[in-house]
Coordinates of N, CA and C and ligand atoms in Angstrom, one line a residue:
M26 N 6.1 3.8 26.1 CA 6.4 3.5 25.0 C 6.9 4.1 24.3
P27 N 7.6 4.3 23.4 CA 8.3 5.1 22.2 C 7.5 5.4 21.2
W28 N 7.5 6.1 20.4 CA 6.3 6.8 19.5 C 4.9 5.9 19.7
H29 N 4.9 6.3 21.3 CA 2.9 5.8 21.5 C 2.1 6.0 19.9
E30 N 1.8 6.9 19.9 CA 1.1 7.8 19.0 C 0.9 7.2 17.5
E31 N 2.3 7.3 17.0 CA 2.8 6.5 15.9 C 2.0 4.6 15.9
R32 N 2.5 3.9 17.3 CA 1.8 2.5 16.9 C 1.0 2.9 17.1
T33 N -0.1 3.0 17.4 CA -0.8 3.5 18.0 C -1.8 3.3 15.7
I34 N -1.6 5.0 15.7 CA -2.3 5.1 14.6 C -2.0 3.9 13.4
V35 N -1.3 2.7 13.7 CA -0.5 1.6 12.4 C -1.6 0.6 12.6
W36 N -1.6 0.2 13.9 CA -2.6 -0.7 14.5 C -4.3 -0.4 14.8
E37 N -4.6 0.6 14.9 CA -5.9 1.4 13.7 C -5.9 0.9 12.7
A38 N -5.0 1.6 11.6 CA -5.6 1.3 10.0 C -5.7 0.1 9.8
Y39 N -4.8 -1.0 11.2 CA -4.4 -2.8 10.4 C -6.0 -3.3 11.0
R40 N -6.9 -2.9 11.8 CA -8.0 -2.7 12.4 C -8.6 -2.1 11.1
E41 N -8.7 -1.5 10.7 CA -8.9 -0.8 9.7 C -10.4 -1.5 8.6
I42 N -8.2 -2.2 8.1 CA -8.2 -2.7 6.4 C -8.9 -4.4 7.1
L43 N -8.6 -5.0 8.6 CA -9.6 -5.8 8.8 C -11.3 -6.1 8.3
R44 N -10.8 -4.6 9.5 CA -13.3 -4.5 9.0 C -12.9 -3.8 8.4
K45 N -12.6 -3.3 7.3 CA -13.5 -3.2 6.1 C -13.3 -4.6 5.3
G46 N -13.0 -5.2 5.4 CA -12.2 -7.0 4.5 C -12.3 -7.2 3.8
L47 N -10.9 -6.1 3.9 CA -9.8 -5.6 2.9 C -8.8 -7.4 3.2
V48 N -8.1 -7.6 4.0 CA -7.5 -8.6 4.6 C -8.7 -9.8 5.2
A49 N -7.6 -11.1 5.2 CA -8.6 -12.0 6.5 C -7.2 -12.0 7.6
G50 N -7.8 -12.8 8.5 CA -7.0 -13.5 9.1 C -5.7 -12.8 9.8
A51 N -4.8 -13.4 9.6 CA -2.8 -12.7 10.0 C -2.4 -11.6 8.6
S52 N -3.6 -12.1 7.5 CA -2.5 -11.3 6.3 C -2.8 -9.8 6.3
G53 N -2.1 -9.7 5.4 CA -1.5 -7.7 5.1 C -0.7 -6.8 6.1
N54 N -0.7 -6.3 5.8 CA 0.5 -5.2 6.9 C -0.2 -3.9 6.5
V55 N 0.2 -3.2 8.0 CA 0.9 -1.4 7.5 C 2.4 -1.4 8.2
S56 N 2.4 -0.2 7.9 CA 3.8 0.6 7.7 C 3.8 2.1 7.6
L57 N 4.5 2.9 9.4 CA 3.8 3.9 9.0 C 6.3 4.9 9.5
R58 N 6.7 5.0 8.1 CA 7.4 5.9 7.9 C 8.1 6.7 9.8
L59 N 9.0 6.6 10.2 CA 8.9 7.9 10.9 C 9.7 8.2 11.5
A60 N 10.5 9.7 12.0 CA 11.3 10.7 11.9 C 11.6 10.1 13.7
E61 N 12.9 10.0 14.0 CA 13.7 9.9 14.8 C 14.6 10.9 15.2
G62 N 15.0 12.2 16.0 CA 16.4 13.5 15.5 C 16.6 13.4 14.6
S63 N 18.0 13.1 14.9 CA 18.4 13.2 12.7 C 18.0 11.2 11.7
R64 N 17.6 10.3 12.6 CA 17.5 9.3 12.1 C 16.2 9.1 11.4
T65 N 16.3 9.0 9.9 CA 15.6 8.9 8.7 C 15.0 7.9 8.5
D66 N 15.5 6.9 8.5 CA 15.6 5.1 8.4 C 14.8 4.7 9.9
L67 N 13.8 4.6 9.9 CA 13.3 4.1 11.3 C 11.6 3.5 10.3
L68 N 10.7 2.8 11.0 CA 9.1 2.8 10.4 C 8.7 2.0 11.3
A69 N 7.7 2.0 11.8 CA 6.5 1.4 12.8 C 6.8 0.4 11.6
I70 N 5.9 -0.9 12.4 CA 4.9 -2.0 11.0 C 4.2 -3.3 11.8
T71 N 3.2 -3.7 11.5 CA 2.4 -5.0 11.8 C 3.2 -5.7 12.1
P72 N 3.1 -6.4 12.8 CA 4.1 -8.1 13.8 C 3.7 -8.6 12.0
S73 N 4.9 -10.1 12.3 CA 4.7 -11.3 11.7 C 3.5 -12.0 12.3
K74 N 2.1 -12.2 11.2 CA 1.2 -13.2 12.0 C 0.5 -13.4 12.8
R75 N -0.2 -12.6 13.5 CA -0.4 -11.7 14.4 C -2.2 -11.3 14.1
T76 N -2.5 -12.6 14.1 CA -3.9 -12.1 14.0 C -4.2 -10.2 14.7
L77 N -5.6 -9.3 15.2 CA -5.3 -8.1 15.3 C -6.2 -8.8 16.8
H78 N -7.0 -9.4 16.6 CA -7.1 -9.4 18.2 C -5.9 -10.3 19.4
S79 N -4.9 -10.6 18.4 CA -3.7 -10.9 19.6 C -3.3 -9.9 19.9
I80 N -2.9 -8.7 19.1 CA -2.1 -7.6 19.2 C -2.9 -6.2 19.8
N81 N -2.1 -5.7 20.1 CA -2.2 -4.3 21.0 C -1.4 -2.8 20.2
A82 N -1.9 -1.9 20.3 CA -0.7 -0.9 19.5 C 0.7 -1.2 20.5
E83 N 1.3 -1.7 21.0 CA 2.7 -1.7 21.8 C 2.8 -2.9 20.9
D84 N 2.0 -3.5 20.0 CA 2.9 -4.6 19.9 C 3.5 -4.9 17.9
I85 N 2.7 -3.5 17.8 CA 3.5 -2.4 16.6 C 5.3 -2.5 17.1
V86 N 5.5 -3.2 15.7 CA 7.4 -3.0 15.4 C 8.1 -2.0 14.9
V87 N 9.1 -1.7 15.4 CA 9.9 -0.5 15.6 C 11.2 -0.7 14.9
I88 N 11.4 -0.6 13.2 CA 12.8 -1.7 12.8 C 13.3 -0.1 11.9
D89 N 15.0 -0.7 11.2 CA 15.2 0.4 11.0 C 15.2 -0.1 9.4
F90 N 16.1 0.4 7.7 CA 16.0 -0.1 6.3 C 16.7 -1.1 6.3
A91 N 17.9 -1.2 7.8 CA 18.8 -3.0 6.9 C 17.5 -3.9 7.8
G92 N 16.5 -3.7 8.7 CA 15.9 -4.6 9.3 C 16.3 -4.6 10.7
N93 N 16.8 -4.5 11.4 CA 17.2 -4.4 12.4 C 16.1 -3.9 13.1
Q94 N 15.7 -4.9 14.3 CA 14.3 -4.2 15.3 C 15.2 -3.3 16.1
V95 N 14.6 -2.3 16.1 CA 15.4 -1.3 17.2 C 13.7 -1.1 18.6
D96 N 12.4 -1.6 18.1 CA 12.0 -1.8 19.2 C 10.7 -2.6 18.8
G97 N 10.0 -3.7 20.3 CA 8.1 -4.5 20.4 C 9.4 -5.0 19.9
E98 N 8.8 -6.6 21.1 CA 8.9 -7.5 21.4 C 9.2 -8.4 19.6
L99 N 8.0 -8.6 18.8 CA 7.5 -9.4 18.2 C 8.5 -9.9 16.9
I100 N 8.1 -9.7 16.0 CA 8.6 -10.6 14.2 C 8.4 -9.1 14.2
P101 N 8.4 -8.2 13.3 CA 8.4 -8.1 12.4 C 7.7 -8.5 11.0
S102 N 7.1 -8.3 10.4 CA 5.9 -8.5 8.9 C 7.4 -9.0 8.3
I103 N 6.8 -10.0 7.4 CA 7.4 -11.0 6.6 C 7.9 -10.0 5.6
E104 N 6.7 -8.9 5.6 CA 6.5 -8.2 3.5 C 7.2 -7.1 4.1
S105 N 8.7 -6.6 5.8 CA 9.3 -5.7 5.3 C 9.9 -4.8 4.9
M106 N 10.8 -5.7 4.7 CA 11.8 -5.7 2.9 C 10.9 -5.0 1.7
M107 N 9.5 -5.1 1.8 CA 8.8 -4.0 0.5 C 8.4 -2.5 1.4
H108 N 7.9 -2.9 2.6 CA 8.0 -1.6 3.1 C 9.3 -1.1 2.4
I109 N 10.1 -1.2 3.0 CA 11.5 -0.4 3.8 C 11.7 -0.3 2.1
E110 N 11.9 -0.8 1.0 CA 12.1 -0.5 -0.1 C 11.8 -0.3 -0.9
I111 N 9.9 -0.2 -0.9 CA 9.4 1.6 -0.7 C 10.0 2.8 -0.3
Y112 N 10.1 3.0 0.8 CA 10.4 4.2 1.2 C 11.9 4.8 1.1
K113 N 12.5 4.3 0.6 CA 13.9 4.3 0.6 C 13.7 4.9 -1.3
A114 N 13.3 4.0 -2.3 CA 12.9 4.4 -3.4 C 12.0 6.3 -3.6
R115 N 11.4 6.1 -2.6 CA 10.0 7.6 -2.6 C 10.0 7.6 -1.4
P116 N 10.9 9.6 -0.8 CA 11.0 9.6 0.0 C 10.1 10.0 0.2
E117 N 9.0 10.7 -0.5 CA 8.0 11.8 -0.9 C 6.5 10.8 0.1
I118 N 6.8 10.1 0.0 CA 5.7 8.8 0.1 C 6.4 8.2 2.2
H119 N 4.8 8.8 2.7 CA 5.5 7.7 4.7 C 4.4 7.2 5.1
A120 N 3.3 6.4 4.6 CA 3.2 5.4 5.2 C 2.7 3.7 4.0
V121 N 2.5 3.2 4.2 CA 2.2 1.4 3.2 C 1.3 0.5 3.7
V122 N -0.3 -0.1 2.5 CA -0.8 -0.2 3.6 C -0.8 -1.6 1.5
H123 N -0.5 -2.7 2.8 CA -0.7 -3.8 1.8 C -1.7 -5.0 2.5
T124 N -2.8 -4.9 1.2 CA -4.2 -6.3 1.1 C -4.4 -7.4 0.7
H125 N -4.7 -7.9 0.7 CA -5.6 -9.2 0.3 C -6.6 -9.1 -0.7
S126 N -7.5 -8.0 -0.4 CA -8.5 -7.4 -1.3 C -9.1 -8.3 -2.5
I127 N -10.5 -8.8 -2.3 CA -10.9 -10.6 -3.6 C -10.5 -9.7 -5.3
Y128 N -11.4 -8.5 -5.8 CA -10.5 -8.1 -7.0 C -10.3 -7.1 -7.6
A129 N -9.7 -6.8 -6.0 CA -7.9 -6.7 -6.7 C -6.8 -7.5 -6.7
S130 N -7.2 -8.5 -6.2 CA -5.9 -9.7 -6.6 C -6.7 -10.6 -7.5
S131 N -8.3 -11.3 -7.9 CA -8.0 -11.6 -8.8 C -7.5 -10.8 -10.6
L132 N -7.5 -9.8 -10.6 CA -6.6 -8.6 -11.5 C -5.3 -9.1 -11.5
A133 N -5.2 -8.8 -10.6 CA -3.2 -9.8 -9.9 C -3.2 -10.5 -10.3
V134 N -4.1 -12.0 -10.0 CA -3.8 -13.3 -10.5 C -3.7 -13.0 -12.0
A135 N -5.3 -12.6 -12.0 CA -5.0 -12.8 -14.0 C -4.3 -11.6 -14.4
G136 N -2.8 -11.1 -14.0 CA -2.4 -10.4 -15.2 C -2.5 -9.4 -16.2
I137 N -3.9 -8.3 -15.0 CA -4.5 -7.6 -15.6 C -4.1 -5.7 -15.2
P138 N -3.8 -5.2 -15.6 CA -3.9 -4.1 -14.7 C -5.0 -3.0 -14.5
L139 N -5.3 -3.1 -14.2 CA -5.9 -1.8 -14.0 C -7.0 -0.2 -14.9
P140 N -7.3 -0.2 -16.0 CA -7.0 1.0 -16.4 C -7.3 1.5 -16.1
P141 N -7.5 3.4 -16.5 CA -7.7 4.8 -15.3 C -10.0 4.7 -16.6
I142 N -10.8 3.9 -15.6 CA -12.3 3.9 -16.0 C -12.9 4.8 -15.0
L143 N -12.5 5.3 -13.8 CA -13.2 6.5 -13.2 C -12.8 7.4 -13.0
D144 N -12.9 8.6 -12.8 CA -12.6 9.7 -13.0 C -12.2 10.1 -11.4
E145 N -12.2 9.2 -10.2 CA -12.2 9.2 -8.9 C -11.1 9.1 -8.7
L146 N -10.5 7.7 -9.9 CA -9.1 7.0 -9.1 C -7.7 7.2 -9.8
I147 N -7.0 8.4 -10.9 CA -6.5 8.8 -11.2 C -6.0 9.7 -10.5
P148 N -6.7 10.7 -9.7 CA -6.1 11.5 -8.9 C -5.1 11.8 -7.2
Y149 N -5.5 10.4 -7.5 CA -5.2 9.3 -6.4 C -4.7 8.7 -6.6
T150 N -4.4 7.1 -7.4 CA -3.4 6.3 -8.3 C -1.4 7.2 -9.3
G151 N -1.9 7.8 -9.3 CA -1.0 8.3 -10.6 C -2.1 8.0 -11.8
G152 N -2.4 7.0 -12.6 CA -2.7 6.1 -13.7 C -2.5 5.0 -13.7
E153 N -3.1 3.8 -15.1 CA -3.4 2.6 -14.5 C -2.8 1.6 -13.5
I154 N -2.7 0.7 -12.8 CA -2.3 0.5 -11.7 C -1.6 -0.8 -12.3
R155 N -0.3 -0.2 -12.2 CA 0.5 -2.0 -13.1 C 0.7 -3.6 -12.7
V156 N 0.5 -4.2 -12.7 CA 1.0 -5.7 -12.5 C 2.4 -5.4 -12.3
A157 N 2.8 -5.8 -11.5 CA 4.5 -6.3 -10.6 C 3.9 -8.3 -10.7
D158 N 6.2 -8.4 -11.2 CA 6.4 -9.3 -11.6 C 6.9 -10.2 -10.4
Y159 N 5.8 -11.2 -11.1 CA 5.8 -12.2 -9.9 C 7.0 -12.5 -8.6
G160 N 7.5 -12.5 -6.9 CA 8.0 -12.0 -6.3 C 7.3 -13.3 -5.4
F161 N 8.4 -14.1 -4.7 CA 8.0 -15.1 -3.8 C 7.5 -13.5 -3.0
P162 N 6.6 -13.8 -1.5 CA 6.1 -13.6 0.2 C 7.8 -13.6 0.2
S163 N 7.5 -12.2 1.8 CA 9.2 -12.3 2.2 C 10.2 -11.4 1.3
T164 N 10.7 -12.2 -0.1 CA 11.9 -12.0 -0.5 C 12.5 -9.9 -1.6
D165 N 13.8 -10.0 -2.0 CA 14.3 -8.3 -2.3 C 13.6 -9.4 -3.4
D166 N 13.1 -10.2 -3.7 CA 12.5 -10.0 -5.6 C 10.8 -8.4 -5.8
L167 N 10.5 -10.1 -4.5 CA 8.9 -9.4 -3.5 C 9.0 -8.1 -4.1
A168 N 10.1 -7.2 -3.0 CA 10.1 -5.8 -3.4 C 10.7 -5.1 -4.0
R169 N 11.3 -5.7 -5.3 CA 12.3 -5.1 -5.9 C 11.2 -4.3 -7.4
H170 N 10.1 -5.9 -6.9 CA 9.3 -5.9 -8.4 C 8.5 -4.8 -8.0
A171 N 7.6 -5.2 -6.7 CA 7.1 -4.2 -6.0 C 6.9 -2.3 -6.7
V172 N 8.4 -1.6 -6.3 CA 9.3 -0.6 -6.1 C 8.9 -0.7 -8.3
E173 N 9.4 -1.4 -8.9 CA 9.4 -0.9 -9.9 C 8.1 -1.1 -10.7
A174 N 7.1 -1.5 -10.4 CA 5.8 -1.6 -11.1 C 5.3 -0.1 -10.4
L175 N 5.7 -0.3 -9.1 CA 5.0 2.3 -8.6 C 5.1 2.6 -9.4
K176 N 7.0 2.8 -9.6 CA 7.0 3.4 -10.5 C 7.1 5.5 -9.7
D177 N 6.4 5.9 -10.3 CA 5.8 7.3 -9.5 C 4.8 7.3 -9.5
R178 N 4.0 6.4 -9.1 CA 2.8 5.4 -9.0 C 2.8 5.2 -6.8
R179 N 1.4 5.1 -7.0 CA 0.8 5.2 -5.9 C -0.2 3.7 -6.0
V180 N -0.2 3.3 -6.1 CA -0.4 1.2 -6.2 C -0.3 0.8 -7.7
A181 N 0.3 -0.7 -6.7 CA 0.4 -2.2 -7.6 C 0.0 -3.4 -7.7
F182 N -0.5 -3.7 -8.2 CA -0.9 -4.6 -8.3 C 0.6 -6.2 -8.2
L183 N 0.4 -6.7 -7.1 CA 1.6 -8.0 -6.6 C 1.1 -9.6 -7.5
R184 N 1.6 -10.0 -8.9 CA 1.6 -10.3 -9.2 C 1.4 -11.9 -8.0
N185 N -0.1 -12.7 -8.8 CA -0.1 -13.8 -7.3 C -0.4 -13.1 -5.8
H186 N -0.2 -12.8 -5.9 CA -0.7 -12.4 -5.0 C -1.9 -11.1 -4.4
G187 N -1.7 -9.7 -4.4 CA -2.7 -9.0 -3.4 C -2.4 -7.2 -3.9
V188 N -2.6 -6.0 -3.4 CA -1.8 -5.9 -3.6 C -1.3 -4.4 -2.8
V189 N 0.2 -3.7 -3.4 CA 0.8 -2.1 -2.0 C 0.0 -1.1 -3.1
C190 N -0.3 -0.4 -1.1 CA -0.7 1.4 -2.1 C 0.0 1.9 -0.9
A191 N 0.5 3.2 -1.5 CA 1.9 3.9 -1.2 C 1.4 5.1 -1.2
A192 N 0.8 6.5 0.6 CA 0.6 7.6 0.1 C 1.7 8.5 1.5
Q193 N 1.3 9.3 1.7 CA 1.5 10.5 2.8 C 1.0 10.5 3.8
S194 N 0.5 9.5 3.7 CA -0.1 9.7 5.3 C -0.7 7.7 5.5
V195 N -0.9 7.1 6.6 CA -1.6 6.3 6.9 C -3.2 6.1 6.6
E196 N -3.3 6.6 6.5 CA -5.3 7.6 6.3 C -5.3 7.6 5.2
A197 N -4.8 8.1 4.0 CA -4.5 8.0 3.2 C -4.2 6.6 2.4
A198 N -3.5 6.0 2.8 CA -3.3 4.1 2.3 C -4.5 3.7 2.8
V199 N -4.8 3.8 3.6 CA -6.0 3.5 3.7 C -7.1 3.2 3.1
A200 N -7.7 4.8 2.9 CA -8.2 4.6 1.9 C -8.0 4.5 0.5
L201 N -7.2 4.7 -0.1 CA -6.8 4.1 -1.3 C -6.7 2.8 -2.0
S202 N -6.6 2.0 -0.8 CA -6.2 1.0 -0.3 C -8.1 -0.3 -0.6
E203 N -8.7 0.9 -0.5 CA -11.0 0.8 -0.2 C -10.9 1.7 -2.1
L204 N -11.0 1.8 -2.5 CA -10.3 2.7 -3.5 C -10.6 2.7 -4.6
V205 N -9.4 1.2 -4.9 CA -8.6 0.5 -5.7 C -9.6 -1.1 -5.3
E206 N -9.9 -1.4 -4.1 CA -10.5 -2.4 -4.8 C -12.0 -2.2 -5.0
R207 N -12.8 -1.3 -5.2 CA -14.4 -1.0 -5.4 C -13.5 -0.6 -7.1
A208 N -12.7 0.2 -7.0 CA -12.8 0.1 -8.7 C -12.2 -1.8 -9.2
A209 N -11.1 -2.4 -9.0 CA -11.7 -3.5 -9.5 C -12.5 -3.8 -9.6
H210 N -13.4 -3.7 -8.3 CA -14.9 -4.2 -9.2 C -15.6 -3.6 -9.2
I211 N -15.6 -2.6 -9.6 CA -16.6 -2.1 -10.0 C -15.8 -2.4 -12.2
Y212 N -14.6 -2.8 -12.5 CA -13.9 -3.0 -14.3 C -14.1 -5.0 -14.0
V213 N -14.2 -5.6 -13.1 CA -14.0 -7.1 -13.4 C -16.2 -6.9 -13.5
L214 N -16.7 -6.2 -12.8 CA -18.0 -6.3 -13.4 C -18.6 -6.0 -15.3
A215 N -17.8 -4.3 -15.1 CA -17.7 -4.0 -16.3 C -17.1 -5.1 -17.1
K216 N -15.5 -5.5 -17.0 CA -14.9 -7.1 -17.9 C -16.4 -7.7 -18.1
L217 N -17.9 -8.4 -17.5 CA -17.9 -9.6 -17.3 C -19.8 -9.1 -18.6
M218 N -20.3 -7.3 -18.7 CA -21.5 -7.2 -19.3 C -20.4 -6.8 -20.6
G219 N -19.4 -6.1 -20.4 CA -19.0 -6.6 -22.3 C -17.7 -5.4 -22.8
N220 N -17.8 -4.3 -22.7 CA -16.3 -3.8 -22.9 C -16.0 -2.5 -22.3
P221 N -15.7 -2.7 -21.7 CA -15.9 -2.1 -20.2 C -14.3 -0.3 -21.5
Q222 N -15.0 0.8 -21.3 CA -14.3 1.9 -21.4 C -13.9 2.6 -21.4
M223 N -12.9 3.5 -21.3 CA -11.9 4.3 -20.7 C -12.7 6.0 -20.8
L224 N -12.0 6.7 -19.6 CA -12.3 7.4 -20.4 C -11.4 8.4 -21.1
P225 N -12.6 9.6 -21.6 CA -11.0 10.3 -22.8 C -9.6 10.5 -22.3
E226 N -9.3 10.5 -23.6 CA -7.3 10.4 -22.9 C -7.0 12.0 -22.6
G227 N -8.5 13.7 -23.3 CA -8.1 14.7 -22.9 C -7.7 14.4 -20.8
I228 N -9.3 13.9 -20.8 CA -9.7 13.5 -19.5 C -8.5 13.0 -18.5
I229 N -8.1 11.8 -18.7 CA -7.0 11.8 -18.3 C -5.5 12.0 -17.8
E230 N -4.9 12.9 -18.9 CA -4.3 13.7 -18.4 C -4.5 14.8 -17.7
V231 N -5.7 15.8 -17.9 CA -5.5 16.2 -17.0 C -5.4 16.0 -15.5
E232 N -6.4 14.8 -15.6 CA -6.2 13.8 -14.5 C -5.2 13.5 -13.4
K233 N -3.5 14.4 -14.3 CA -2.4 13.1 -14.4 C -1.7 13.9 -13.7
N234 N -2.3 15.6 -14.5 CA -1.6 16.6 -13.2 C -2.2 16.4 -13.0
I235 N -3.5 16.5 -12.3 CA -4.2 17.2 -10.9 C -3.2 16.1 -9.7
Y236 N -3.1 14.8 -9.9 CA -1.8 13.7 -8.9 C -1.0 14.6 -9.5
R237 N 0.2 15.1 -10.0 CA 1.7 15.2 -10.5 C 1.0 16.6 -9.0
M238 N -0.3 17.5 -9.3 CA -0.2 18.9 -8.3 C 0.0 18.4 -7.4
M239 N -1.0 17.0 -7.2 CA -0.8 16.8 -5.5 C 0.8 16.3 -4.6
N240 N 1.1 15.8 -5.7 CA 1.7 15.2 -5.0 C 2.8 15.8 -4.8
S241 N 3.5 17.7 -6.2 CA 5.0 18.1 -5.5 C 4.5 18.8 -4.1
Q242 N 2.9 18.8 -3.6 CA 3.4 19.3 -2.8 C 3.8 19.4 -1.6
F243 N 4.5 18.1 -1.3 CA 5.0 16.9 -0.7 C 6.2 16.8 -0.6
H244 N 6.6 17.6 -1.9 CA 8.6 16.8 -1.6 C 9.4 18.1 -2.0
Ligands
ZN316 ZN1 0.2 -10.3 1.3

């Protein structure tokens, strides 16, 4: 099977986000940018409408940036366009994880960005997590709005839908999905208790610089 190792990484990440409760049933999707000779327009992605228990690593689909199926039998994720547009816009990004985790999705439904509230957040996200304009699932609109909300950051909320995390590896994208869900949970609880406090402005700048420094290593 071509790209066996990469497909296994994607399949295991899908298992991981299900195990962590970040998605349910056949929702959510994971992809990994592939390199094949001179081709730089390929990705391995989870198939559409298949629960984890009904697929194996070989069912992970390989497609190109035009959406053409390159390898694999199943239909690729309906959110393939979003993954492709992120890879096209962000050369440093090698993996994308999309989840419907409860607290992050709650903020996406409420239209509330996640501000810089925790030290552990900004070095990995790049700053406040913005809420993308609404786009119907699977459409160009959803893909475009996700890219716009991400800009140079790693995470965006998809309005009335869920979350998308982009990183330099699948492992990092999964870890980011979990980190964001925990932060969203904490923020929702803090809002219920009163007036959540932001990090001091100077600290936010220091942490944004850490993000930029970590990011520049991969360009
Ligand atoms: Zn979704």
